[in-house]
Amino acid sequence: MLWTLLIKDLNRARHNPWPYLINLALPLCITALIGLVFGPSTRGGGLGTIKFAVVDDDDSVLSSLLRGAMNQGEFKKHLEARFLERESALKQINDNKISALLIIPKGFTRDYLAGDQSVALELIKNPAQSVYPAILEELLQVAVAGLNAVARNLHADLPEWKEIIEKEGRPDMKRMADLLTRVGNRFEQAEHYLFPPLLGYETTTQKKAKEEGPALNIFAFLLPGMAAMFLLFLADHAIRDLYREVKARTLDRFRTLHDRLLPFVISKVMLAMAVVVLGSLVMFGGGVLIFGIHWERPLGMAAVILAYGLFAAGGMASIAALARNERRANAVNSVLVMCLSFVGGSFFPARQLPPVFRDHLSPLMPNYWFIESLRALQSGSGEMTWVWAALKLLVLGLALILAASWIFQRALAKGLRA
Amino acid sequence: MASLLQVSGLCKAFGDVRAVNDVSFEVRAGEIYGLLGPNGAGKTTAISMISGLLRPDAGKVTVDGADFWSAPARAQKIMGVVPQEVALYDELSGRENLEFWGRLAGLPAVGVRDRAGEVLEALSLADRARDAVKHYSGGMKRRINIGCALMHRPKLLLLDEPTVGIDPQARANILEFVRKLGAEGTAILYTTHYLEEAETLCGRIGIIDHGQLLAEGTLPELQKRLGGDQLFVLEGDLQQAKPDDWPEFHERFRIIQKLDRQLVVSAHNSRHPSECLRDLLELPVRVENVTLKRPSLNDVFLQLTGRELRE
């Protein structure tokens, strides 16, 4: 009978899939939005190369130095500078081949070293792109701030630098060495201001991740949180179908054929679980297809998802049963899911929440167990984390299902109406 | 004929309201028993107790010789219930609904498809079997609603106002279908507030009002309660008329209804109509018109409750 009831509900969902599809599409859309805004790229997890053109109208020693710097080290890893004539550079912007065009104007070095008038670099951004031109603009602002700082601090030496640079033939190495020594002394005096003790960080990539596939990307980090919330909404929608059956009198019809209600309630829990599992497949499978996520431990994930499905179905069923009508169940469950999602770390990683949440409340939340165990599985840390989380979810889910069945039966016997 | 449903002393109260009060009747195989009463009379409460949706406060429901509450599963196997509301899944097709309810009623997977085909044919819905129920007309939904209760070939069918809110043609189709079921031997309990349905469809009728079964019997038996098969309708200015003061009036006639311009009476002792007519014309009141008519169920209801069923 359970199978018949479940197939009937799945058939109904197939004929009217919109409520489920919306709850499935939302987490993918939100993950994509957050990932695109805060993350580096849609695939691979690394910053893509930003292509831009440089038109050097100045063609001086300083501009040559700038050009040389752009083709070296970290700079070269993230930026691809193409040195072009103005017309062909503009054409490449029109063809959307580059993100921006940097123009070093004629007389830039001379005016800069003279220090008596303001000089300007020109950046033409590609209007068809949004993120990369913005990054280039930020970088240029940093470069301009640096040039300004140099000009302010070395103002007295600049005419001498100008002389050395503009002099025909080989530069006077002795004068240049004296100047460099003076600059070095100044930097030494200003060391505490220029290089205050700042917090630093370094990025490392685990060797194992390199060998087994792409590194953890931002979407793989975000998706479990979003999924935890929307899987609860999916389970809630499926469970509230019980009230729709009360309203449509189909539950009464069922009761004229069978005097025990338990199979009916259990069938709804099974529906909720089936929907959660299908929803997980779509969300996490969609993560693979859309965001290029490589899930590291699919079997462990499946176990955690199944256990979470049981908890989601049981939890939502218990609240729905206590609410005693669909409208109240809808309101209560929505608020509860949002609160759980906040505290459990769906919106922000739990470790970024205030200490009272982070240390005391979040670790008690079942969605936190789900999110953190999936993240642990993905990062390869905490081998037992997911097993323990799955067990806790399983036990809690079963207890909630039994409680929900009992409450529903009592409520229906007392004449529950939708 | 064997009695398939026996109801005795059935009572149900909701707070201070006695929805059903000491109701007793029986339905035999092949019989269509009509429970006639206005809205709120207690028909649906009675059917809910018979079908196991409500537990009676007192009384007994016996289905095919066994107490319902002693073995509800056995009784439910024999019984088919058609609720007043259309209790179907709108998203599913007519066939899917029939097959689902058939499976729940215990039909095996292999047989349920054939049975659904038979029921669809019988309900003249075979050509719309694959359409979603939400695209059906009201009459078609009602027919599928009945069909779902027939999937397991119940010996006893409870129909709770199955023709409410549908057009006359669809109603006629359903009544014809129910008549056929009765003729095939199904015991049918049919609740309605339509007089014509009870008159034309039901072999025996129970009249229920305010939770009490006021009278029951075949249509002629109920008509006889009025003292014969004829009623006299007097029309005129009867506002000031005082029948209590008319000599020997109450010995000869029974008042069914008295309005300002109309008096409906039946004659005692099966007297000849011409004799009755003469007596009525001699009454000390100005009568403009007298007509003779066959008593209807409405007249019976009027006599029992003092008001018309249509009110």
XYZ file of C-alpha atoms in Angstrom:
729
model
C 0.000 0.000 0.000
C 2.879 2.357 0.835
C 4.251 1.878 -2.652
C 0.838 2.635 -4.224
C 0.503 5.791 -2.135
C 4.039 6.928 -2.954
C 3.666 6.310 -6.693
C 0.410 8.254 -6.646
C 2.120 11.236 -4.983
C 5.090 11.115 -7.322
C 2.666 10.997 -10.265
C 0.905 14.044 -8.911
C 4.221 15.830 -8.532
C 5.077 14.857 -12.113
C 1.833 16.374 -13.375
C 2.298 19.540 -11.314
C 6.061 19.940 -10.812
C 6.295 23.736 -10.469
C 6.413 24.045 -6.666
C 9.196 21.466 -6.574
C 11.069 22.910 -9.563
C 11.151 26.361 -8.003
C 12.645 24.960 -4.816
C 15.184 23.054 -6.904
C 16.157 25.947 -9.150
C 16.501 28.539 -6.396
C 19.559 27.093 -4.614
C 21.382 26.677 -7.925
C 20.549 30.247 -8.947
C 21.528 31.711 -5.572
C 24.762 29.695 -5.504
C 25.558 30.913 -9.011
C 24.817 34.515 -8.051
C 26.909 34.438 -4.881
C 29.662 32.546 -6.641
C 29.775 34.965 -9.542
C 29.812 37.997 -7.289
C 32.321 36.785 -4.722
C 33.976 33.889 -6.473
C 36.691 33.844 -9.061
C 35.248 32.050 -12.051
C 32.583 29.568 -12.963
C 34.947 26.681 -13.453
C 38.163 25.423 -11.946
C 38.198 27.730 -8.937
C 41.081 29.941 -10.170
C 41.202 33.537 -11.359
C 41.055 33.591 -15.139
C 43.634 35.584 -17.098
C 42.590 39.162 -17.702
C 43.510 40.280 -21.169
C 44.159 43.934 -21.819
C 46.019 46.106 -24.272
C 48.690 48.749 -23.612
C 49.228 51.609 -26.027
C 52.580 53.207 -25.204
C 52.527 56.678 -26.788
C 55.344 57.779 -24.456
C 57.875 55.137 -25.493
C 60.320 56.210 -22.784
C 62.622 54.399 -20.365
C 59.978 54.537 -17.607
C 57.212 53.266 -19.825
C 59.529 50.503 -21.039
C 60.121 49.542 -17.407
C 56.331 49.454 -16.822
C 55.878 47.324 -19.922
C 58.594 44.972 -18.776
C 57.017 44.614 -15.315
C 53.738 43.542 -16.861
C 55.334 40.489 -18.364
C 56.906 39.189 -15.184
C 56.121 37.070 -12.118
C 52.665 37.089 -10.467
C 51.573 39.844 -12.778
C 52.016 37.634 -15.824
C 50.069 34.783 -14.135
C 46.856 36.789 -13.963
C 47.210 39.502 -16.571
C 47.925 39.211 -20.237
C 49.152 42.541 -21.559
C 49.131 43.037 -25.312
C 51.204 45.955 -26.605
C 49.345 47.318 -29.580
C 48.727 50.389 -31.672
C 45.718 52.427 -30.597
C 43.521 51.428 -33.586
C 44.077 47.706 -33.304
C 43.623 47.883 -29.507
C 40.290 49.641 -29.940
C 39.297 47.062 -32.521
C 40.032 44.282 -30.034
C 37.780 45.990 -27.474
C 35.065 46.208 -30.117
C 35.538 42.505 -30.836
C 35.350 41.768 -27.090
C 38.805 40.160 -27.165
C 40.249 42.262 -24.338
C 38.816 43.682 -21.114
C 40.405 47.131 -21.242
C 42.924 49.362 -22.913
C 45.628 51.235 -20.957
C 47.093 54.277 -22.684
C 50.417 55.735 -21.507
C 50.252 59.254 -22.954
C 53.094 60.972 -24.785
C 55.358 62.897 -22.395
C 54.185 60.872 -19.412
C 57.724 60.166 -18.095
C 58.955 63.692 -18.667
C 55.978 65.297 -16.923
C 56.106 62.786 -14.078
C 59.762 63.355 -13.389
C 59.410 67.144 -13.758
C 56.867 66.935 -10.981
C 55.421 70.373 -11.803
C 52.138 69.239 -13.345
C 49.744 66.361 -12.906
C 50.027 63.452 -15.259
C 47.371 60.930 -16.175
C 47.114 57.371 -17.421
C 44.078 56.593 -19.511
C 42.018 53.394 -19.146
C 39.316 52.501 -21.647
C 37.107 49.719 -20.258
C 35.288 47.169 -22.397
C 31.573 47.949 -21.807
C 30.600 44.387 -22.718
C 32.384 43.057 -19.606
C 31.793 43.931 -15.987
C 34.122 42.136 -13.564
C 37.483 42.075 -15.354
C 37.545 45.784 -16.377
C 36.635 46.637 -12.785
C 39.592 44.591 -11.521
C 41.919 46.361 -13.964
C 40.620 49.734 -12.822
C 41.301 48.800 -9.210
C 44.829 47.670 -10.104
C 45.490 50.874 -12.004
C 44.342 52.916 -9.011
C 46.820 51.014 -6.857
C 49.587 51.680 -9.390
C 48.701 55.390 -9.558
C 48.689 55.629 -5.756
C 52.167 54.050 -5.750
C 53.484 56.422 -8.388
C 52.071 59.382 -6.444
C 53.698 58.170 -3.234
C 57.045 57.839 -5.007
C 56.682 61.314 -6.526
C 55.884 62.860 -3.145
C 58.731 61.165 -1.296
C 61.395 61.554 -3.920
C 60.353 64.956 -5.219
C 63.808 66.494 -4.681
C 65.571 63.746 -6.600
C 63.260 63.616 -9.592
C 64.992 66.364 -11.675
C 68.265 64.468 -11.260
C 66.577 61.224 -12.356
C 65.144 63.114 -15.329
C 68.581 64.317 -16.306
C 70.073 60.827 -16.154
C 67.243 59.311 -18.147
C 67.129 62.012 -20.828
C 70.890 62.171 -21.296
C 72.064 60.881 -24.681
C 74.143 57.731 -24.673
C 74.856 55.461 -21.690
C 73.398 56.637 -18.389
C 75.862 57.868 -15.744
C 76.023 54.768 -13.559
C 77.907 56.478 -10.707
C 75.234 59.216 -10.357
C 72.532 56.608 -10.594
C 74.192 54.557 -7.830
C 74.346 57.654 -5.593
C 70.685 58.343 -6.225
C 69.720 54.762 -5.472
C 71.694 54.904 -2.208
C 69.827 58.078 -1.229
C 66.494 56.485 -2.072
C 67.512 53.433 -0.066
C 68.357 55.561 2.981
C 65.005 57.323 2.782
C 63.136 54.057 2.612
C 65.138 52.809 5.588
C 64.075 55.808 7.672
C 60.463 55.416 6.672
C 60.481 51.655 7.072
C 58.065 51.583 10.004
C 55.564 53.679 8.082
C 55.980 51.926 4.784
C 56.048 48.378 6.088
C 54.040 48.267 9.328
C 53.551 44.823 10.872
C 50.496 43.674 8.957
C 48.612 40.409 9.014
C 49.649 38.301 6.118
C 48.445 35.122 4.509
C 49.752 32.611 2.118
C 47.859 30.276 -0.147
C 48.870 26.681 -0.528
C 47.342 23.948 -2.601
C 47.240 20.459 -1.193
C 49.189 18.033 -3.243
C 46.451 15.414 -3.003
C 43.850 17.738 -4.467
C 46.142 18.447 -7.405
C 46.506 14.766 -8.085
C 42.827 13.802 -7.728
C 41.066 16.653 -9.445
C 40.246 20.329 -9.269
C 40.712 22.037 -5.918
C 37.790 23.015 -3.664
C 36.005 25.811 -5.420
C 33.706 28.424 -4.007
C 30.575 26.779 -5.412
C 31.384 23.507 -3.679
C 31.665 25.512 -0.476
C 28.427 27.465 -0.968
C 26.162 24.783 -2.402
C 25.795 22.571 0.717
C 24.536 25.580 2.688
C 21.999 26.553 0.072
C 21.006 22.922 -0.437
C 20.470 22.420 3.317
C 17.920 25.235 3.335
C 16.066 24.427 0.140
C 15.934 20.708 0.875
C 14.055 21.642 4.037
C 11.648 23.737 1.959
C 11.186 20.811 -0.438
C 10.467 18.447 2.442
C 8.063 20.984 3.907
C 6.137 21.283 0.652
C 5.907 17.509 0.330
C 4.741 17.015 3.912
C 2.100 19.736 3.714
C 0.486 17.616 1.002
C -1.154 15.827 3.903
C -3.221 18.946 4.548
C -4.069 19.226 0.862
C -5.404 15.670 1.090
C -7.488 16.618 4.112
C -8.858 19.611 2.219
C -9.650 17.635 -0.930
C -11.382 14.960 1.211
C -9.170 12.309 -0.342
C -7.899 11.475 3.134
C -11.498 10.876 4.244
C -11.943 8.639 1.231
C -8.814 6.750 2.249
C -10.261 6.340 5.728
C -13.408 4.717 4.306
C -11.110 2.032 2.891
C -8.585 1.670 5.719
C -9.114 2.363 9.385
C -5.391 2.886 10.164
C -3.841 6.221 9.249
C -0.234 5.328 9.861
C 0.445 4.109 6.298
C -0.884 7.387 4.930
C 1.367 9.489 7.168
C 4.348 7.241 6.482
C 3.708 7.534 2.750
C 3.966 11.326 3.022
C 7.223 10.991 4.922
C 8.454 8.700 2.159
C 7.358 11.262 -0.403
C 9.275 13.976 1.436
C 12.345 11.763 1.572
C 12.073 10.870 -2.097
C 11.730 14.543 -2.980
C 14.743 15.443 -0.826
C 16.858 12.715 -2.454
C 15.743 13.728 -5.954
C 16.309 17.361 -5.040
C 19.811 16.548 -3.809
C 20.568 14.740 -7.033
C 19.475 17.755 -9.042
C 21.285 20.276 -6.811
C 24.565 18.438 -6.368
C 24.472 16.963 -9.877
C 23.689 20.442 -11.159
C 26.751 21.631 -9.237
C 28.873 19.234 -11.251
C 27.382 20.230 -14.578
C 26.983 23.964 -14.040
C 29.867 24.878 -11.735
C 32.316 22.119 -12.584
C 32.402 20.899 -8.972
C 34.227 17.631 -8.445
C 32.582 15.983 -5.426
C 35.344 14.149 -3.643
C 33.416 11.446 -1.714
C 30.083 10.730 -3.434
C 29.251 7.684 -1.321
C 29.786 9.519 1.950
C 27.753 12.409 0.549
C 24.919 10.053 -0.409
C 24.811 8.661 3.126
C 24.692 12.141 4.672
C 22.030 13.272 2.178
C 19.832 10.251 2.912
C 20.108 10.840 6.639
C 19.371 14.526 6.150
C 16.337 13.594 4.028
C 15.020 11.537 6.916
C 15.580 14.392 9.325
C 14.013 16.954 6.937
C 10.909 14.799 6.419
C 10.515 14.038 10.109
C 11.202 17.585 11.227
C 8.811 19.208 8.811
C 6.157 16.563 9.502
C 6.388 17.178 13.249
C 5.958 20.917 12.883
C 3.140 20.469 10.370
C 1.385 18.055 12.718
C 1.698 20.449 15.635
C 0.470 23.373 13.515
C -2.856 21.558 12.848
C -3.664 23.372 9.589
C -1.865 24.038 6.341
C -1.706 27.819 6.570
C -0.224 27.755 10.043
C 2.125 24.931 9.078
C 3.305 26.953 6.090
C 4.007 30.030 8.189
C 5.666 28.192 11.071
C 7.805 25.977 8.873
C 8.987 28.875 6.703
C 10.112 30.878 9.732
C 11.700 27.829 11.293
C 13.609 26.909 8.129
C 14.929 30.457 7.811
C 16.070 30.515 11.449
C 17.672 27.077 11.167
C 19.383 28.163 7.970
C 20.787 31.268 9.597
C 22.036 29.554 12.730
C 23.133 26.401 10.921
C 25.290 28.299 8.434
C 23.345 28.258 5.184
C 23.566 32.013 4.668
C 27.010 32.622 6.175
C 29.590 30.052 7.207
C 28.842 29.274 10.845
C 32.411 30.161 11.904
C 31.739 33.757 10.819
C 28.700 34.106 13.049
C 28.873 35.854 16.437
C 30.505 33.695 19.156
C 27.226 32.817 20.892
C 25.962 31.236 17.680
C 29.282 29.890 16.449
C 30.303 28.213 19.705
C 27.007 27.238 21.324
C 24.015 27.211 18.967
C 25.239 26.322 15.491
C 26.859 23.010 16.490
C 23.464 21.875 17.803
C 21.682 22.427 14.477
C 21.054 19.380 12.248
C 21.583 21.457 9.106
C 24.974 22.493 10.514
C 25.890 18.797 10.821
C 24.833 18.330 7.208
C 26.687 21.360 5.839
C 29.874 20.851 7.807
C 30.077 17.132 7.066
C 29.672 17.763 3.334
C 32.377 20.431 3.484
C 34.600 18.099 5.473
C 34.065 15.366 2.905
C 34.921 17.790 0.142
C 38.095 19.057 1.772
C 39.163 15.575 2.819
C 39.379 16.511 6.484
C 37.715 14.859 9.458
C 37.179 11.304 8.271
C 34.662 10.490 11.000
C 32.786 13.801 10.856
C 30.319 12.673 8.216
C 29.686 9.250 9.783
C 28.865 10.817 13.112
C 26.702 13.495 11.456
C 24.813 10.895 9.392
C 24.135 8.817 12.498
C 22.837 11.794 14.462
C 20.589 12.862 11.563
C 19.293 9.320 11.183
C 18.345 8.892 14.820
C 16.803 12.362 15.071
C 14.886 11.830 11.819
C 13.394 8.525 12.961
C 12.363 9.968 16.309
C 10.696 12.942 14.621
C 8.836 10.725 12.131
C 7.383 8.616 14.919
C 6.385 11.731 16.826
C 4.789 13.267 13.725
C 2.787 10.108 12.938
C 1.471 9.955 16.455
C 0.516 13.655 16.542
C -1.141 13.470 13.106
C -3.168 10.413 14.028
C -4.410 12.072 17.183
C -5.241 15.280 15.343
C -7.109 13.459 12.562
C -9.021 11.371 15.027
C -10.107 14.597 16.696
C -11.399 15.933 13.384
C -8.417 17.800 11.938
C -9.429 20.044 9.038
C -7.108 21.699 6.514
C -33.695 -10.101 0.504
C -30.726 -10.169 2.903
C -30.075 -7.058 4.932
C -26.628 -5.662 4.116
C -26.774 -2.631 6.366
C -28.557 -2.326 9.665
C -28.408 0.882 11.632
C -29.977 0.948 15.053
C -30.206 3.728 17.602
C -27.419 5.757 16.025
C -26.573 8.935 17.946
C -23.960 11.641 17.517
C -23.685 15.010 19.212
C -21.259 17.865 18.594
C -21.281 19.802 21.838
C -24.900 20.673 22.550
C -26.044 19.933 19.007
C -27.508 16.469 18.503
C -26.595 15.917 14.854
C -28.048 12.398 14.749
C -30.543 11.218 17.321
C -31.632 7.594 17.595
C -31.694 6.819 13.887
C -32.505 3.274 12.801
C -33.060 1.753 9.365
C -31.851 -1.064 7.168
C -30.832 -1.477 3.552
C -31.306 -4.776 1.762
C -29.456 -6.242 -1.211
C -30.688 -4.753 -4.493
C -32.545 -1.998 -2.684
C -32.036 1.743 -3.050
C -32.801 3.327 0.278
C -33.148 7.106 0.181
C -32.336 9.243 3.193
C -34.211 12.448 2.433
C -33.794 15.635 4.368
C -32.838 19.278 4.101
C -29.263 20.510 4.491
C -28.107 20.079 8.088
C -30.634 17.328 8.780
C -27.891 14.864 9.784
C -27.571 12.832 6.587
C -23.808 13.283 6.140
C -23.151 12.705 9.845
C -25.124 9.475 9.626
C -23.227 8.312 6.549
C -19.906 9.302 8.195
C -20.716 7.045 11.127
C -21.801 4.202 8.869
C -18.601 4.448 6.812
C -16.301 4.668 9.849
C -15.257 8.304 9.535
C -16.962 9.168 12.824
C -17.471 7.030 15.864
C -21.090 7.082 17.028
C -21.841 8.184 20.592
C -24.386 5.393 20.761
C -26.008 2.867 18.477
C -24.851 0.111 16.244
C -23.904 -0.254 12.601
C -24.076 -3.780 11.248
C -22.644 -4.505 7.816
C -23.486 -7.847 6.263
C -24.290 -9.311 9.652
C -21.172 -8.108 11.499
C -20.717 -5.109 13.755
C -18.738 -2.434 11.906
C -16.474 -1.423 14.777
C -15.665 -5.024 15.697
C -14.188 -5.691 12.273
C -13.890 -2.429 10.349
C -11.582 -3.861 7.684
C -14.143 -6.544 6.773
C -16.952 -3.994 6.552
C -14.815 -1.624 4.471
C -14.150 -4.373 1.963
C -17.881 -4.827 1.393
C -18.624 -1.129 1.317
C -18.076 1.583 -1.291
C -18.403 5.189 -0.183
C -19.071 8.147 -2.478
C -18.476 11.342 -0.487
C -20.527 14.457 -1.041
C -17.457 16.411 -2.178
C -15.559 15.313 -5.253
C -12.683 13.507 -3.522
C -10.313 13.014 -6.440
C -6.776 13.982 -7.399
C -7.194 16.773 -9.905
C -3.716 16.361 -11.376
C -4.270 12.693 -12.214
C -6.353 11.378 -15.075
C -9.700 9.660 -14.595
C -8.098 6.287 -15.209
C -5.224 6.993 -12.785
C -7.725 7.962 -10.088
C -9.759 4.794 -10.625
C -6.677 2.589 -10.624
C -5.283 4.215 -7.482
C -8.492 3.839 -5.474
C -8.904 0.329 -6.877
C -5.433 -0.640 -5.669
C -6.143 0.846 -2.249
C -9.381 -1.120 -2.092
C -7.330 -4.274 -2.500
C -7.514 -5.040 -6.227
C -4.407 -6.761 -7.592
C -2.172 -4.797 -9.959
C -3.030 -7.038 -12.905
C -6.790 -6.772 -12.480
C -7.084 -3.097 -11.656
C -6.448 -1.882 -15.197
C -9.192 -4.066 -16.692
C -11.600 -3.092 -13.942
C -10.877 0.616 -14.508
C -11.657 0.098 -18.196
C -14.981 -1.547 -17.297
C -15.939 1.259 -14.919
C -14.961 3.929 -17.453
C -17.126 2.224 -20.070
C -20.030 1.944 -17.653
C -19.721 5.638 -16.780
C -19.410 6.591 -20.480
C -16.011 8.180 -19.812
C -13.734 5.846 -21.750
C -12.902 8.522 -24.340
C -11.747 10.971 -21.638
C -9.928 8.387 -19.520
C -6.481 9.891 -20.093
C -7.429 13.511 -19.435
C -6.580 15.089 -16.101
C -9.628 15.286 -13.838
C -9.164 19.062 -13.517
C -10.232 19.339 -17.164
C -13.491 17.424 -16.566
C -16.917 19.026 -16.270
C -18.726 18.899 -12.932
C -20.870 15.971 -14.088
C -17.877 13.985 -15.289
C -16.066 14.542 -11.995
C -19.143 13.311 -10.148
C -19.240 10.179 -12.288
C -15.549 9.405 -11.651
C -16.196 10.132 -7.976
C -18.790 7.351 -8.023
C -16.589 5.105 -10.149
C -13.763 5.201 -7.594
C -16.097 3.682 -5.008
C -17.164 0.923 -7.406
C -13.733 -0.392 -8.331
C -13.815 -3.254 -5.817
C -17.415 -4.202 -6.694
C -18.902 -3.355 -3.287
C -22.057 -5.125 -2.176
C -23.094 -2.019 -0.276
C -22.761 1.469 -1.765
C -23.160 4.661 0.266
C -23.860 7.701 -1.890
C -23.855 11.045 -0.098
C -25.718 13.557 -2.268
C -23.905 12.514 -5.441
C -25.726 14.928 -7.750
C -25.222 18.211 -5.911
C -24.313 21.103 -8.163
C -24.554 19.466 -11.562
C -26.786 20.080 -14.572
C -30.043 18.119 -15.092
C -28.663 15.957 -17.877
C -25.620 14.895 -15.892
C -27.929 14.215 -12.942
C -30.193 12.053 -15.091
C -27.138 10.050 -16.258
C -26.007 9.448 -12.690
C -29.491 8.459 -11.524
C -29.776 6.001 -14.400
C -26.387 4.543 -13.478
C -27.359 4.177 -9.819
C -30.661 2.568 -10.818
C -28.728 0.017 -12.872
C -26.443 -0.758 -9.938
C -29.457 -1.383 -7.738
C -30.954 -3.658 -10.360
C -27.695 -5.646 -10.408
C -28.118 -6.406 -6.700
C -26.059 -3.702 -4.979
C -27.555 -2.394 -1.748
C -27.531 1.396 -1.980
C -27.934 4.038 0.690
C -28.626 7.287 -1.133
C -28.827 10.592 0.719
C -30.405 13.562 -1.006
C -32.352 16.723 -0.429
C -33.969 16.529 -3.879
C -37.558 15.259 -3.603
C -37.708 14.126 -7.211
C -34.604 11.977 -6.807
C -36.021 10.216 -3.780
C -39.418 9.772 -5.463
C -38.112 8.397 -8.747
C -35.059 6.460 -7.607
C -35.569 5.027 -4.154
C -37.527 1.925 -3.240
C -37.828 3.020 0.358
C -37.338 6.447 1.794
C -36.431 7.640 5.253
C -37.254 11.253 6.037
C -34.747 12.838 8.358
C -34.800 16.264 9.972
C -32.906 17.744 12.927
C -31.091 14.424 13.311
C -34.238 12.345 13.703
C -35.744 9.841 11.321
C -39.346 11.074 11.192
C -40.822 8.450 8.905
C -39.797 5.727 6.510
C -41.363 3.466 3.945
C -42.120 3.198 0.269
C -43.553 6.229 -1.480
C -47.162 4.890 -1.325
C -46.700 4.048 2.353
C -45.538 7.571 3.086
C -48.362 9.035 1.039
C -50.828 6.938 3.023
C -49.647 8.681 6.172
C -51.583 11.676 4.866
C -54.784 9.667 4.921
C -55.107 8.629 1.305
C -53.847 9.284 -2.121
C -55.539 12.686 -2.579
C -55.027 16.164 -1.197
C -57.420 19.091 -1.467
C -56.014 22.541 -2.032
C -58.403 25.375 -1.136
C -57.576 28.885 -2.338
C -59.219 32.080 -1.116
C -59.062 34.673 1.615
C -58.201 32.447 4.554
C -56.444 34.952 6.738
C -59.275 35.150 9.277
C -60.306 31.495 8.932
C -60.314 29.461 12.153
C -60.575 25.740 11.300
C -60.827 24.847 14.993
C -64.187 26.573 15.104
C -65.567 24.777 12.045
C -67.986 22.034 13.135
C -66.737 18.439 12.608
C -63.888 19.654 10.429
C -61.153 17.860 12.324
C -63.157 14.647 12.363
C -63.276 14.649 8.553
C -60.024 16.330 7.486
C -56.401 16.692 8.479
C -54.680 20.033 7.856
C -51.414 19.642 5.995
C -50.634 23.331 5.515
C -52.434 26.599 6.222
C -51.365 29.860 4.647
C -53.160 33.213 4.248
C -54.484 32.259 0.832
C -54.151 28.495 0.807
C -55.283 25.543 2.863
C -54.082 22.027 2.093
C -56.009 19.174 3.680
C -56.308 15.413 3.384
C -59.454 13.437 4.084
C -59.826 10.848 6.862
C -61.349 7.442 6.275
C -60.872 7.199 2.475
C -64.072 8.949 1.635
C -65.072 9.602 -1.960
C -63.576 12.837 -3.357
C -66.964 14.259 -4.389
C -68.214 13.831 -0.841
C -65.114 15.547 0.529
C -65.465 18.340 -2.016
C -69.034 18.981 -0.959
C -67.976 19.209 2.701
C -65.190 21.647 1.843
C -67.464 23.924 -0.198
C -69.840 24.130 2.755
C -67.148 25.521 5.041
C -67.918 28.989 6.529
C -65.246 30.650 4.425
C -65.145 32.197 0.928
C -63.337 29.660 -1.254
C -62.327 30.818 -4.734
C -60.901 27.559 -6.018
C -60.476 23.945 -4.945
C -58.056 21.543 -6.623
C -57.339 17.907 -6.098
C -53.774 16.548 -6.225
C -51.730 13.449 -5.496
C -49.675 13.902 -2.303
C -45.936 14.355 -2.859
C -43.014 13.695 -0.588
C -42.931 17.404 0.043
C -46.459 17.145 1.449
C -45.354 14.295 3.651
C -42.398 16.343 4.822
C -44.722 19.292 5.305
C -47.046 17.238 7.416
C -44.162 15.824 9.458
C -42.210 19.029 10.048
C -44.638 21.866 9.414
C -42.422 23.311 6.699
C -41.567 22.560 3.124
C -38.401 20.696 2.236
C -37.512 23.416 -0.250
C -37.572 26.170 2.399
